[in-house]
Structure formats: C-alpha cells, structure tokens
Short mmCIF file of C-alpha atoms and ligand atoms in Angstrom, two decimals:
data_model
loop_
_atom_site.label_atom_id
_atom_site.label_comp_id
_atom_site.label_asym_id
_atom_site.label_seq_id
_atom_site.Cartn_x
_atom_site.Cartn_y
_atom_site.Cartn_z
CA MET B 1 -8.99 -36.11 -5.53
CA SER B 2 -11.98 -33.85 -5.12
CA GLN B 3 -11.96 -33.88 -1.33
CA VAL B 4 -8.51 -32.31 -0.82
CA ALA B 5 -9.93 -29.59 1.44
CA ASP B 6 -11.93 -32.10 3.45
CA VAL B 7 -8.90 -34.30 3.89
CA SER B 8 -6.80 -31.61 5.53
CA ALA B 9 -9.76 -30.67 7.76
CA ILE B 10 -10.15 -34.30 8.85
CA LEU B 11 -6.44 -34.65 9.59
CA SER B 12 -6.31 -31.43 11.54
CA ARG B 13 -9.45 -32.20 13.59
CA LEU B 14 -7.70 -35.43 14.57
CA GLY B 15 -4.63 -33.46 15.64
CA LEU B 16 -2.38 -34.90 12.93
CA GLU B 17 0.65 -32.87 11.82
CA PRO B 18 2.44 -32.89 8.48
CA VAL B 19 5.10 -35.01 10.25
CA ASN B 20 3.97 -37.09 13.24
CA ALA B 21 6.16 -38.63 15.92
CA GLY B 22 6.37 -42.42 15.92
CA ALA B 23 6.57 -42.72 19.72
CA TRP B 24 3.92 -41.58 22.18
CA LEU B 25 3.15 -41.69 25.86
CA SER B 26 0.67 -38.96 26.82
CA GLY B 27 2.32 -36.79 24.21
CA PRO B 28 4.85 -37.33 21.43
CA LEU B 29 8.44 -38.28 22.26
CA ALA B 30 11.46 -36.92 20.41
CA VAL B 31 12.30 -39.37 17.62
CA SER B 32 15.07 -39.37 15.08
CA GLY B 33 14.26 -42.23 12.68
CA ALA B 34 13.41 -42.09 8.99
CA VAL B 35 10.46 -39.97 7.89
CA VAL B 36 7.98 -42.16 6.02
CA ALA B 37 5.19 -40.77 3.84
CA CYS B 38 1.72 -42.17 4.57
CA GLU B 39 -0.04 -42.56 1.24
CA ASN B 40 -3.66 -42.74 0.29
CA PRO B 41 -3.83 -46.08 -1.56
CA ALA B 42 -6.69 -44.78 -3.70
CA THR B 43 -4.65 -41.93 -5.17
CA GLY B 44 -1.00 -42.48 -4.31
CA GLN B 45 -0.99 -39.02 -2.73
CA THR B 46 0.73 -38.38 0.59
CA LEU B 47 -1.67 -37.68 3.46
CA ALA B 48 1.01 -36.85 6.05
CA SER B 49 4.21 -38.45 7.30
CA VAL B 50 5.43 -40.29 10.34
CA GLN B 51 8.92 -40.20 11.79
CA LEU B 52 9.84 -43.68 12.94
CA ALA B 53 10.88 -44.57 16.48
CA SER B 54 13.96 -46.58 17.33
CA ALA B 55 14.98 -49.01 20.09
CA ALA B 56 15.87 -46.08 22.39
CA GLU B 57 12.34 -44.66 22.37
CA TYR B 58 10.99 -48.17 22.72
CA ASP B 59 12.91 -48.50 25.99
CA GLN B 60 11.63 -45.15 27.18
CA VAL B 61 8.06 -46.25 26.49
CA VAL B 62 8.44 -49.60 28.28
CA SER B 63 9.99 -47.95 31.37
CA ALA B 64 7.13 -45.44 31.57
CA ALA B 65 4.56 -48.18 31.02
CA GLN B 66 6.04 -50.30 33.80
CA ALA B 67 6.05 -47.33 36.17
CA VAL B 68 2.39 -46.51 35.65
CA PHE B 69 1.42 -50.21 35.82
CA GLY B 70 2.24 -50.11 39.56
CA ARG B 71 -0.60 -47.61 40.08
CA TRP B 72 -3.00 -48.77 37.37
CA ARG B 73 -3.19 -52.34 38.68
CA MET B 74 -4.18 -51.05 42.11
CA LEU B 75 -7.04 -48.94 40.79
CA PRO B 76 -10.18 -51.05 41.34
CA ALA B 77 -11.31 -52.61 38.08
CA PRO B 78 -14.73 -50.82 38.03
CA LYS B 79 -12.85 -47.50 38.38
CA ARG B 80 -10.71 -48.48 35.42
CA GLY B 81 -14.00 -49.18 33.68
CA GLU B 82 -15.18 -45.63 34.33
CA ILE B 83 -12.14 -44.31 32.51
CA ILE B 84 -12.75 -46.73 29.63
CA ARG B 85 -16.31 -45.39 29.44
CA GLU B 86 -14.87 -41.95 28.77
CA ILE B 87 -12.68 -43.47 26.07
CA SER B 88 -15.83 -44.91 24.54
CA GLU B 89 -17.40 -41.44 24.54
CA ALA B 90 -14.27 -39.88 23.04
CA LEU B 91 -14.26 -42.48 20.24
CA ARG B 92 -17.96 -41.75 19.60
CA ALA B 93 -17.23 -38.04 19.37
CA HIS B 94 -14.53 -38.68 16.75
CA LYS B 95 -16.22 -41.55 14.92
CA ALA B 96 -16.84 -39.69 11.66
CA ASP B 97 -13.29 -38.33 11.35
CA LEU B 98 -11.61 -41.51 12.51
CA GLY B 99 -13.71 -43.61 10.14
CA ALA B 100 -12.82 -41.27 7.27
CA LEU B 101 -9.14 -41.52 8.20
CA VAL B 102 -9.32 -45.33 8.06
CA THR B 103 -10.80 -44.94 4.57
CA LEU B 104 -8.14 -42.46 3.51
CA GLU B 105 -5.21 -44.41 4.87
CA VAL B 106 -6.07 -48.04 4.11
CA GLY B 107 -8.73 -47.65 1.42
CA LYS B 108 -11.74 -49.27 3.12
CA ILE B 109 -15.05 -47.96 1.82
CA ALA B 110 -16.69 -45.26 3.96
CA SER B 111 -19.23 -47.55 5.58
CA GLU B 112 -16.56 -50.06 6.56
CA GLY B 113 -14.29 -47.31 7.91
CA LEU B 114 -17.12 -46.17 10.17
CA GLY B 115 -17.96 -49.78 11.00
CA GLU B 116 -14.42 -50.31 12.15
CA VAL B 117 -14.60 -47.41 14.60
CA GLN B 118 -17.99 -48.71 15.75
CA GLU B 119 -16.29 -52.02 16.48
CA SER B 120 -13.86 -50.17 18.76
CA ILE B 121 -16.73 -48.33 20.47
CA ASP B 122 -18.50 -51.67 20.99
CA MET B 123 -15.29 -53.04 22.49
CA ALA B 124 -15.01 -50.07 24.83
CA ASP B 125 -18.58 -50.58 26.04
CA PHE B 126 -17.91 -54.29 26.45
CA ALA B 127 -14.76 -53.53 28.48
CA VAL B 128 -16.71 -51.20 30.78
CA GLY B 129 -19.07 -54.05 31.67
CA LEU B 130 -16.19 -56.49 31.87
CA SER B 131 -14.54 -54.32 34.51
CA ARG B 132 -17.25 -55.54 36.92
CA GLN B 133 -17.14 -59.16 35.75
CA LEU B 134 -13.58 -60.42 36.12
CA TYR B 135 -14.96 -63.47 37.87
CA GLY B 136 -13.02 -66.29 39.48
CA LEU B 137 -14.45 -69.66 40.52
CA SER B 138 -14.69 -70.97 44.06
CA MET B 139 -14.20 -74.64 44.92
CA HIS B 140 -15.10 -76.85 47.84
CA SER B 141 -12.00 -77.86 49.73
CA GLU B 142 -11.55 -81.51 50.71
CA ARG B 143 -10.43 -80.27 54.12
CA SER B 144 -12.78 -79.12 56.86
CA ARG B 145 -13.09 -75.35 57.37
CA HIS B 146 -10.89 -74.60 54.40
CA ARG B 147 -11.92 -72.63 51.38
CA MET B 148 -10.55 -72.42 47.88
CA PHE B 149 -11.08 -69.87 45.17
CA GLU B 150 -9.28 -68.37 42.26
CA GLN B 151 -8.69 -64.74 41.52
CA TRP B 152 -7.37 -62.95 38.48
CA HIS B 153 -4.62 -60.34 38.60
CA PRO B 154 -3.23 -58.04 35.92
CA LEU B 155 -0.30 -59.40 33.94
CA GLY B 156 1.74 -56.26 33.26
CA ALA B 157 2.71 -54.58 30.02
CA VAL B 158 1.03 -56.13 26.99
CA GLY B 159 2.60 -55.67 23.54
CA VAL B 160 -0.05 -55.33 20.84
CA ILE B 161 1.13 -55.76 17.24
CA THR B 162 -1.54 -54.91 14.65
CA ALA B 163 -1.86 -55.20 10.88
CA PHE B 164 -2.90 -52.51 8.39
CA ASN B 165 -6.31 -53.97 7.58
CA PHE B 166 -8.03 -53.32 10.92
CA PRO B 167 -5.96 -50.37 12.06
CA ASN B 168 -8.36 -49.35 14.81
CA ALA B 169 -10.60 -52.26 15.88
CA VAL B 170 -7.98 -54.95 16.43
CA TRP B 171 -6.08 -52.62 18.72
CA ALA B 172 -9.35 -52.01 20.60
CA TRP B 173 -10.06 -55.74 20.97
CA ASN B 174 -6.76 -56.08 22.78
CA ALA B 175 -6.08 -52.76 24.42
CA LEU B 176 -9.47 -52.03 25.96
CA VAL B 177 -9.84 -55.52 27.41
CA ALA B 178 -6.24 -55.44 28.67
CA MET B 179 -6.89 -52.05 30.30
CA ALA B 180 -10.00 -53.31 32.07
CA CYS B 181 -7.86 -56.20 33.30
CA GLY B 182 -5.38 -53.73 34.80
CA ASP B 183 -2.64 -54.11 32.23
CA VAL B 184 -0.80 -51.37 30.41
CA VAL B 185 -0.55 -51.56 26.64
CA ILE B 186 2.26 -50.84 24.21
CA TRP B 187 0.93 -50.67 20.66
CA LYS B 188 3.07 -51.37 17.63
CA PRO B 189 0.85 -50.79 14.59
CA SER B 190 1.66 -51.46 10.95
CA ILE B 191 3.57 -48.55 9.42
CA LYS B 192 0.98 -48.76 6.60
CA ALA B 193 -1.64 -47.52 9.05
CA ALA B 194 0.48 -45.18 11.15
CA LEU B 195 -1.80 -42.14 10.99
CA THR B 196 -4.85 -44.03 12.21
CA ALA B 197 -2.73 -45.28 15.09
CA VAL B 198 -1.50 -41.79 16.03
CA ALA B 199 -5.02 -40.33 15.83
CA THR B 200 -6.54 -43.18 17.87
CA HIS B 201 -3.80 -42.99 20.45
CA ARG B 202 -4.15 -39.23 20.85
CA ILE B 203 -7.90 -39.50 21.48
CA CYS B 204 -7.58 -42.26 24.09
CA ALA B 205 -4.37 -41.08 25.76
CA ALA B 206 -5.93 -37.66 26.42
CA VAL B 207 -8.61 -39.33 28.56
CA LEU B 208 -6.00 -41.24 30.57
CA GLU B 209 -3.87 -38.15 31.03
CA ARG B 210 -6.88 -36.27 32.45
CA HIS B 211 -7.15 -38.95 35.12
CA GLY B 212 -3.44 -38.99 35.94
CA PHE B 213 -2.80 -42.28 34.17
CA GLY B 214 -0.75 -41.16 31.19
CA GLY B 215 1.38 -44.04 29.90
CA VAL B 216 -1.25 -46.76 30.42
CA LEU B 217 -1.53 -46.62 26.62
CA SER B 218 1.57 -46.02 24.55
CA LEU B 219 2.44 -46.17 20.89
CA ILE B 220 5.62 -47.11 19.11
CA ILE B 221 5.84 -47.00 15.31
CA GLY B 222 9.05 -48.37 13.90
CA ALA B 223 10.71 -51.00 11.77
CA ASP B 224 9.85 -54.61 12.56
CA ALA B 225 13.55 -55.48 12.57
CA GLU B 226 14.30 -52.91 15.28
CA VAL B 227 11.23 -52.09 17.37
CA GLY B 228 9.29 -55.30 16.68
CA GLU B 229 12.25 -57.53 17.49
CA ALA B 230 13.01 -55.55 20.66
CA MET B 231 9.42 -55.98 21.80
CA ILE B 232 9.06 -59.71 21.19
CA HIS B 233 12.39 -60.49 22.89
CA ASP B 234 11.66 -58.23 25.86
CA LYS B 235 11.18 -60.11 29.15
CA ARG B 236 9.39 -57.07 30.57
CA ILE B 237 6.46 -57.84 28.24
CA PRO B 238 4.68 -60.94 29.59
CA LEU B 239 2.15 -61.09 26.74
CA ILE B 240 2.51 -60.32 23.05
CA SER B 241 -0.72 -60.21 21.07
CA ALA B 242 0.04 -60.23 17.35
CA THR B 243 -2.20 -60.01 14.30
CA GLY B 244 -0.83 -60.58 10.81
CA SER B 245 0.50 -63.26 8.50
CA THR B 246 1.18 -66.82 9.57
CA ARG B 247 4.84 -66.25 8.66
CA MET B 248 5.07 -63.31 11.08
CA GLY B 249 3.13 -65.16 13.78
CA ARG B 250 5.31 -68.26 13.60
CA HIS B 251 8.36 -66.09 14.27
CA VAL B 252 6.69 -64.13 17.08
CA GLY B 253 5.36 -67.32 18.67
CA GLN B 254 8.77 -68.98 18.65
CA VAL B 255 10.65 -66.00 20.06
CA VAL B 256 8.11 -65.39 22.82
CA ALA B 257 7.92 -69.11 23.68
CA ALA B 258 11.71 -69.29 23.95
CA ARG B 259 11.55 -66.79 26.82
CA LEU B 260 8.47 -68.56 28.22
CA GLY B 261 6.33 -65.52 27.62
CA ARG B 262 2.76 -65.74 26.39
CA SER B 263 1.62 -65.01 22.91
CA LEU B 264 -1.84 -64.53 21.51
CA LEU B 265 -1.82 -65.01 17.77
CA GLU B 266 -4.43 -64.04 15.21
CA LEU B 267 -2.97 -65.04 11.86
CA GLY B 268 -3.98 -66.02 8.36
CA GLY B 269 -7.33 -67.44 7.32
CA ASN B 270 -8.44 -69.39 4.26
CA ASN B 271 -12.14 -69.26 4.84
CA ALA B 272 -14.75 -71.19 2.93
CA ILE B 273 -18.50 -70.98 2.40
CA ILE B 274 -20.46 -74.14 1.61
CA VAL B 275 -23.76 -73.67 -0.23
CA GLU B 276 -26.21 -76.55 0.00
CA LYS B 277 -28.83 -77.27 -2.66
CA ASP B 278 -31.67 -76.09 -0.38
CA ALA B 279 -30.00 -72.77 0.49
CA ASP B 280 -31.74 -69.43 0.05
CA LEU B 281 -29.67 -68.33 -2.94
CA ASP B 282 -30.54 -64.64 -2.57
CA LEU B 283 -29.02 -64.69 0.89
CA ALA B 284 -26.08 -66.74 -0.32
CA VAL B 285 -25.22 -64.28 -3.11
CA ARG B 286 -25.25 -61.36 -0.68
CA GLY B 287 -23.27 -63.23 1.96
CA ILE B 288 -20.65 -64.41 -0.53
CA LEU B 289 -20.33 -60.97 -2.11
CA PHE B 290 -19.68 -59.22 1.19
CA GLY B 291 -17.41 -62.04 2.38
CA ALA B 292 -15.28 -62.21 -0.77
CA VAL B 293 -15.32 -58.63 -2.10
CA GLY B 294 -15.82 -56.59 1.10
CA THR B 295 -12.67 -54.75 2.24
CA ALA B 296 -11.28 -55.68 -1.21
CA GLY B 297 -10.60 -59.17 0.12
CA GLN B 298 -8.24 -57.86 2.79
CA ARG B 299 -9.81 -59.29 5.93
CA CYS B 300 -8.40 -62.30 7.70
CA THR B 301 -12.03 -63.49 7.57
CA THR B 302 -12.46 -62.88 3.81
CA THR B 303 -14.19 -65.70 1.92
CA ARG B 304 -11.53 -67.25 -0.30
CA ARG B 305 -13.08 -70.61 -1.22
CA LEU B 306 -16.60 -71.56 -2.20
CA PHE B 307 -18.01 -75.09 -2.31
CA LEU B 308 -21.27 -75.29 -4.24
CA HIS B 309 -23.62 -78.25 -4.35
CA ALA B 310 -23.73 -79.54 -7.93
CA ASP B 311 -27.52 -78.95 -8.18
CA ILE B 312 -27.16 -75.18 -7.74
CA ALA B 313 -23.53 -74.65 -8.80
CA GLU B 314 -24.13 -73.42 -12.33
CA ALA B 315 -26.98 -71.06 -11.43
CA LEU B 316 -25.23 -69.59 -8.41
CA THR B 317 -21.92 -69.17 -10.24
CA GLN B 318 -23.73 -67.25 -12.99
CA ARG B 319 -25.40 -64.98 -10.45
CA LEU B 320 -22.08 -64.32 -8.76
CA VAL B 321 -20.32 -63.55 -12.02
CA ASN B 322 -23.08 -61.06 -12.85
CA ALA B 323 -22.90 -59.52 -9.40
CA TYR B 324 -19.10 -59.22 -9.60
CA LYS B 325 -19.44 -57.27 -12.85
CA GLN B 326 -21.67 -54.75 -11.10
CA VAL B 327 -19.39 -54.06 -8.12
CA ARG B 328 -18.71 -50.33 -8.12
CA ILE B 329 -14.94 -49.87 -7.74
CA GLY B 330 -13.47 -46.47 -7.02
CA ASP B 331 -13.00 -43.66 -4.52
CA PRO B 332 -13.67 -45.37 -1.18
CA LEU B 333 -14.98 -42.13 0.33
CA ASP B 334 -17.80 -42.05 -2.23
CA PRO B 335 -20.81 -43.66 -0.49
CA ALA B 336 -21.76 -45.45 -3.74
CA THR B 337 -18.44 -47.33 -3.92
CA LEU B 338 -18.41 -51.00 -2.87
CA MET B 339 -14.76 -51.77 -3.38
CA GLY B 340 -11.73 -49.57 -2.77
CA PRO B 341 -8.07 -50.20 -3.57
CA LEU B 342 -5.61 -52.75 -2.25
CA ILE B 343 -3.18 -51.37 0.28
CA ASP B 344 -0.11 -51.07 -1.97
CA GLU B 345 1.70 -52.27 -5.09
CA GLY B 346 3.03 -55.32 -3.27
CA ALA B 347 -0.57 -56.44 -2.72
CA VAL B 348 -1.38 -55.89 -6.42
CA ARG B 349 1.61 -58.06 -7.38
CA ASP B 350 0.50 -60.81 -4.96
CA TYR B 351 -2.97 -60.67 -6.56
CA GLU B 352 -1.56 -60.94 -10.09
CA ARG B 353 0.79 -63.78 -9.14
CA ALA B 354 -1.94 -65.78 -7.42
CA ILE B 355 -4.17 -65.54 -10.49
CA GLU B 356 -1.29 -66.59 -12.76
CA SER B 357 -0.56 -69.60 -10.53
CA ALA B 358 -4.21 -70.59 -10.33
CA VAL B 359 -4.56 -70.55 -14.11
CA ALA B 360 -1.24 -72.39 -14.56
CA GLN B 361 -2.50 -75.04 -12.14
CA GLY B 362 -5.64 -75.59 -14.19
CA GLY B 363 -8.05 -73.00 -12.75
CA GLU B 364 -10.49 -71.26 -15.08
CA LEU B 365 -10.83 -67.50 -14.79
CA LEU B 366 -14.55 -66.62 -14.80
CA VAL B 367 -14.52 -62.89 -14.05
CA GLY B 368 -12.00 -60.19 -13.10
CA GLY B 369 -8.35 -61.15 -13.17
CA SER B 370 -6.53 -57.86 -13.67
CA ARG B 371 -5.75 -54.49 -12.14
CA VAL B 372 -7.88 -51.47 -12.93
CA ASP B 373 -6.33 -48.85 -15.14
CA ARG B 374 -6.44 -45.80 -12.87
CA PRO B 375 -4.15 -44.25 -10.27
CA GLY B 376 -4.03 -46.11 -6.95
CA HIS B 377 -3.86 -49.84 -6.31
CA PHE B 378 -7.20 -50.99 -7.72
CA VAL B 379 -7.92 -54.52 -8.97
CA LEU B 380 -10.99 -56.34 -10.24
CA PRO B 381 -12.73 -58.79 -7.91
CA THR B 382 -12.00 -62.21 -9.33
CA ILE B 383 -13.63 -65.63 -9.48
CA ILE B 384 -11.70 -68.70 -10.53
CA ARG B 385 -13.27 -72.12 -11.03
CA ALA B 386 -10.77 -74.49 -9.47
CA ARG B 387 -10.51 -78.02 -8.19
CA HIS B 388 -10.55 -77.83 -4.41
CA ASP B 389 -7.07 -79.36 -4.16
CA LEU B 390 -5.11 -76.94 -6.33
CA PRO B 391 -1.95 -75.91 -4.45
CA ILE B 392 -2.91 -72.21 -4.74
CA CYS B 393 -6.13 -72.91 -2.80
CA GLN B 394 -4.01 -73.77 0.25
CA HIS B 395 -2.68 -70.21 0.42
CA GLU B 396 -4.10 -66.97 1.75
CA THR B 397 -3.67 -64.22 -0.82
CA PHE B 398 -4.77 -60.92 0.72
CA ALA B 399 -6.85 -59.85 -2.28
CA PRO B 400 -10.37 -60.37 -3.71
CA ILE B 401 -9.88 -63.78 -5.35
CA LEU B 402 -12.53 -66.45 -4.87
CA TYR B 403 -12.01 -70.10 -5.86
CA ILE B 404 -15.18 -72.06 -6.66
CA SER B 405 -15.46 -75.86 -6.59
CA THR B 406 -18.47 -78.18 -6.89
CA TYR B 407 -19.46 -81.10 -4.62
CA THR B 408 -22.28 -83.60 -4.31
CA ASP B 409 -21.85 -84.90 -0.75
CA LEU B 410 -21.67 -82.45 2.15
CA ALA B 411 -19.13 -84.69 3.90
CA ASP B 412 -16.70 -83.99 1.03
CA ALA B 413 -17.29 -80.24 1.16
CA ILE B 414 -16.62 -80.18 4.91
CA GLN B 415 -13.48 -82.24 4.45
CA TRP B 416 -12.22 -79.94 1.67
CA GLN B 417 -13.00 -76.93 3.77
CA ASN B 418 -10.94 -78.32 6.64
CA ASP B 419 -8.15 -79.56 4.43
CA VAL B 420 -6.04 -76.37 4.53
CA PRO B 421 -3.40 -75.26 7.04
CA GLN B 422 -5.53 -72.35 8.34
CA GLY B 423 -8.61 -72.56 10.56
CA LEU B 424 -10.21 -69.17 11.11
CA SER B 425 -13.74 -68.80 9.75
CA SER B 426 -16.26 -70.98 7.93
CA SER B 427 -19.90 -70.92 6.96
CA ILE B 428 -22.73 -72.89 5.43
CA PHE B 429 -25.86 -71.67 3.66
CA THR B 430 -28.70 -74.14 4.06
CA ASP B 431 -32.26 -74.35 5.34
CA SER B 432 -31.74 -77.93 6.47
CA PHE B 433 -31.37 -78.42 10.20
CA ARG B 434 -29.65 -81.74 9.65
CA GLN B 435 -26.97 -80.25 7.42
CA VAL B 436 -26.43 -77.47 9.97
CA GLU B 437 -25.95 -80.14 12.61
CA ARG B 438 -23.36 -81.94 10.47
CA PHE B 439 -21.51 -78.68 9.89
CA LEU B 440 -21.46 -77.71 13.57
CA SER B 441 -20.72 -81.15 15.04
CA ALA B 442 -17.27 -82.24 16.20
CA GLU B 443 -16.69 -83.82 12.78
CA GLY B 444 -17.85 -80.63 11.06
CA SER B 445 -16.00 -77.35 10.61
CA ASP B 446 -12.60 -77.26 12.34
CA CYS B 447 -12.49 -73.45 12.43
CA GLY B 448 -12.63 -71.00 15.32
CA ILE B 449 -15.72 -69.42 13.75
CA ALA B 450 -18.60 -71.40 12.19
CA ASN B 451 -21.58 -69.48 10.78
CA VAL B 452 -24.92 -70.52 9.34
CA ASN B 453 -26.58 -68.38 6.65
CA ILE B 454 -24.02 -65.63 7.29
CA GLY B 455 -20.75 -65.16 5.40
CA THR B 456 -17.35 -65.77 6.94
CA SER B 457 -16.53 -62.15 7.80
CA GLY B 458 -18.07 -59.42 9.90
CA ALA B 459 -18.08 -61.05 13.33
CA GLU B 460 -19.63 -59.21 16.26
CA ILE B 461 -17.35 -58.34 19.17
CA GLY B 462 -19.35 -60.27 21.78
CA GLY B 463 -17.91 -63.63 20.73
CA ALA B 464 -14.32 -64.77 21.12
CA PHE B 465 -12.55 -64.11 17.81
CA GLY B 466 -9.76 -66.30 16.46
CA GLY B 467 -8.94 -69.59 14.83
CA GLU B 468 -7.18 -72.90 14.95
CA LYS B 469 -4.15 -74.49 13.28
CA GLU B 470 -1.97 -71.96 11.46
CA THR B 471 -4.38 -69.19 12.38
CA GLY B 472 -2.59 -69.31 15.71
CA GLY B 473 -5.12 -70.46 18.31
CA GLY B 474 -5.59 -67.08 20.02
CA ARG B 475 -8.97 -65.67 21.02
CA GLU B 476 -9.62 -61.94 21.28
CA ALA B 477 -12.52 -59.52 21.81
CA GLY B 478 -15.57 -60.89 23.68
CA SER B 479 -16.66 -63.92 25.70
CA ASP B 480 -13.92 -64.92 28.16
CA SER B 481 -11.00 -63.80 25.98
CA TRP B 482 -10.03 -61.50 28.85
CA LYS B 483 -8.45 -64.44 30.67
CA ALA B 484 -5.47 -64.29 28.31
CA TYR B 485 -4.65 -60.83 29.66
CA MET B 486 -4.57 -61.81 33.34
CA ARG B 487 -2.77 -64.23 35.60
CA ARG B 488 -4.80 -66.74 37.59
CA GLN B 489 -4.12 -67.29 41.25
CA THR B 490 -5.54 -70.22 43.19
CA CYS B 491 -5.99 -69.44 46.88
CA THR B 492 -6.53 -71.93 49.70
CA LEU B 493 -7.47 -70.54 53.12
CA ASN B 494 -7.33 -72.53 56.34
CA GLY B 495 -9.67 -71.41 59.13
CA SER B 496 -9.72 -74.74 60.99
CA GLY B 497 -7.15 -74.24 63.75
CA ASP B 498 -5.50 -77.47 62.61
CA LEU B 499 -3.19 -78.29 59.71
CA PRO B 500 -4.60 -81.24 57.78
CA LEU B 501 -2.66 -82.01 54.58
CA ALA B 502 -4.28 -82.67 51.24
CA GLN B 503 -4.53 -86.23 49.89
CA GLY B 504 -4.46 -87.48 53.49
CA VAL B 505 -0.68 -87.11 53.76
CA ARG B 506 0.65 -87.25 57.34
CA PHE B 507 3.77 -85.37 58.34
CA ASP B 508 3.73 -85.18 62.15
CA LEU B 509 6.77 -85.05 64.41
C1 UN1 A 1 -9.17 -59.10 10.64
O1 UN1 A 1 -9.34 -59.12 9.43
O2 UN1 A 1 -8.00 -59.14 11.13
O3 UN1 A 1 -14.96 -60.55 11.55
C2 UN1 A 1 -10.25 -58.92 11.63
C3 UN1 A 1 -14.50 -59.61 10.89
C4 UN1 A 1 -14.05 -58.37 11.62
C5 UN1 A 1 -12.64 -58.51 12.09
C6 UN1 A 1 -11.64 -58.94 11.07
N1 UN1 A 1 -14.93 -58.14 12.74
O4 UN1 A 1 -14.43 -59.64 9.67
#
C-alpha cells in the first residue's frame, strides 16, 4: 500500500509496538500466550501483533479492578465526571490517528473510522453530564412522617465484550457510562480489533493513572474459550455487556443467568426499510445506500431487507442497481472510497454462501454477487430480488447483501418486517403522516429502533440503543441506559417517633 510510512507513524503515535501485550491495567502485564498477527483486511499485510492473555492474567486484572472499585465508588459521581471529561479531551486529541487505526484494522472507510471515534467522544461528553444526573425517584409514604426514595449505587466490575465492527464506540457506550456510574470496567475486545483496543485503552488509562485510579479500566485480549469463558462464569462480575452474534449472546445470556448475574445483550439485527409510494425517492436511495452498503454491510444496524410499494418498486430498484454499480470500492483510507473490505476470508465465504442459498431458494441476483479480484477481502455490494419469506431472509449475514420484495398494503410490509427472529432497527420512507402513525403504533414496527425518512443505521448516542427478540433486549448508550450499570436501593425513613407498619398490620405485645 502507498501509505506504508504513514501507517508506522500512526501506530507509533498511538504507542503501539510490533508486539503488544494482551493484558493491561495502567500498563501492560506480562503475558505468555500465542502471538497473533493483526492484519489490514484491505491488503492482508500485518500491521502489528498482539500476544494473547490467559486465565492467569485475567485473574490478575479482576483482582486489581476489584481493589480499585472500593475507592472509585466512593469518589463523588461529578468528580468521576471530571476525569471522564479529560478522557473526552484525550480522545479528541487522538481522533485522527485512532480513526485511521480503525480504518487500517477493520477496513471501515476513513470517514466512518473518524465517525466511530466521534461516537466515543460524544459518549464521553454524555457521561460527563450523566455524572450529575444519576437521579432516583422519591415517593410519598403511606405512613405519617415517613419518607421514601430510591438511590442508585455502583454495581462493581462490569465485563464488556465487544465485536470487531465497532471496535471503539461500543466499548465507549458501555465503559464511559459504567465509569460515571462508579463501576470499574474489564474490556474483552474481539481479537480482530486488538490494536484499536490497545490504543484506546492506553489513551484512557493514562488519564486514570494521572488521577491515581489506574485499574478502573482494564483490557484483556484472549481466546473466547479461555478468557471469555472465565469472564462470563465469574461471580465477581455482576454485569456482562456483550455485543456480537445471537449465537454468542445466547450462550453468554444462559451462563450469566445460571449464576443469577445480569447480562446486557446487543446481538444480531435483520433490519428492513419500507418505502411507501409517496416517499421522497431521492432521500430513499441515499438512505438505503448508506444503510445497506455503509461499513460494507457489517453493522448490526445494516439494512438487509427492503420492502417497496409496487407503484415505485421498479423505478426505485433500477435507481438502486445503478447506484450500486457506482459505489467506489477500494483502499478505505482513500477519501473517495465508499466501501472497504470485509473483515476476513470467513466473512467473504459467508457472503458467497448466502448469495448461493438465496439464488437456490428462488432469489434473482440483480447486481453484485461476487468477490472483487484484488488483494484483501473485497466483495461487490449485492441486491437480490427475493420473496419476503425465503429462509435466507431470516438470517443475518454480516455482508452487503440486500433482499428486495414488493408489497401493495403497508400492513403486509410491516408484518413481513416483523416476521424475523431479530428486532433491532427498522425504518419507513414516506411523506404520509398516517403511514408514519401506522409504522410507529403498537401494531407497527416491533424493533428497538424505528426511524422515519432515515435509514436503519447511524443512530445518535443520545437515544437508548438496542433491540428486541433475538437481538437480546439490552439498551446501551444514551437515555436512561445507565440504570443497567447500577443497583437500585429503595429507602424508607421513619421520623415519626412511632412504629406504624405498612398495610395497617398490627404487631403489638
Ligand atoms: C453495531 O453495529 O454494533 O447505529 C453498532 C449505528 C451505530 C452503531 C452500530 N451508531 O449504526
């Protein structure tokens, strides 16, 4: 690649070494696991390596995290917020390099790499404000001169398991909110995005160390079977927040539930856009293109299904096919590129298999359908005309494949949209208020996210993010998602000088 010199400068400004430790408190811990090469999916070249951590370092990290939790939880929340504000500034200072690293390591285009870091900065700013807004309710007691209120306390050590596709922002959704809440955070990132994790951790841990709170954030990079299993079984971790496939989440949810821990799951999506006959088609084309092709189809919010009203179906499909042919695929660092590579060869195989199945099931390939003949894991963005009920349309394939079906009655489109196991994001393009109302009503979209004249992806952090059904039910980022990271305590205070019992019960000698 042409930017070889730039790449090493970026890595070194972020403090990355040729071989990076897979376990971190304030600094790296000694690790002895396998050394894994971190590849640039656009070139296949090695960027740097990471040496994996094992169960022993995991234990070391949890012990340190528990020790610092005792002090961190007693620091007033607004003071924790001041430290998070410095983390926000540190992320701003490193935004360009960190964004480029996201691009280099997972293949997102430059603008999306930067956008991802911006999402983390937004989260940090949100968490600063949140640190002064951890509100509890107060209630009127039924007893005279009694008062009742609830307060929220930190939970403890939170395990955060993240996927490769949002290697920075999804950690921030969890970690920065959890920190404001007074928790300590143990991060287990995807090995496919290990360098972004090390760089992010270094930047944020340095701020904590300066304030004498090293260990509030920690990082453990290791095999799922060893480190991941240790973490989800660990009774010292009251909350596991996990992002990834439904298969992974089902396992995590069951293991954590068996020990009566809490889990917060953000799993697969199978998101649809409905386009009504009165929609602004210019907007719809842009929204669909970003939703289905953005991030090479590797967002949990990616648009995977499209339901077009019969009156506009042919015209809109033609426009999309033309637009797909113009998508510039290539080096994701080049600002002109719109679509980078898939993460690895496994993802390319999943893409090829899904297309084969769709065609075997009766789908008609309209555009794309194959890998691109160049180094790296590049594929063509693909549209398949398919009946809404093809078995393949029930599945999330983490690749840029869009299935298009046609409808005449909005009620059918909404039913088809809901008729999949997942329930993350959904959207409708229409200028009709009545159709919007149908889509947003209780018999409308069953997803955690429902958008109007916006695609399914690219949510702002201010809302609660997550979905229903097999998407896992968790909510992260904004709104009142913070409540998942705290324990609620209901307090009743008696200032009456007597001891009346609730519900009028008498118990006098
Ligand atoms: C994900 O793909 O796991 O709404 C998260 C979006 C982003 C987050 C996606 N803000 O598309």
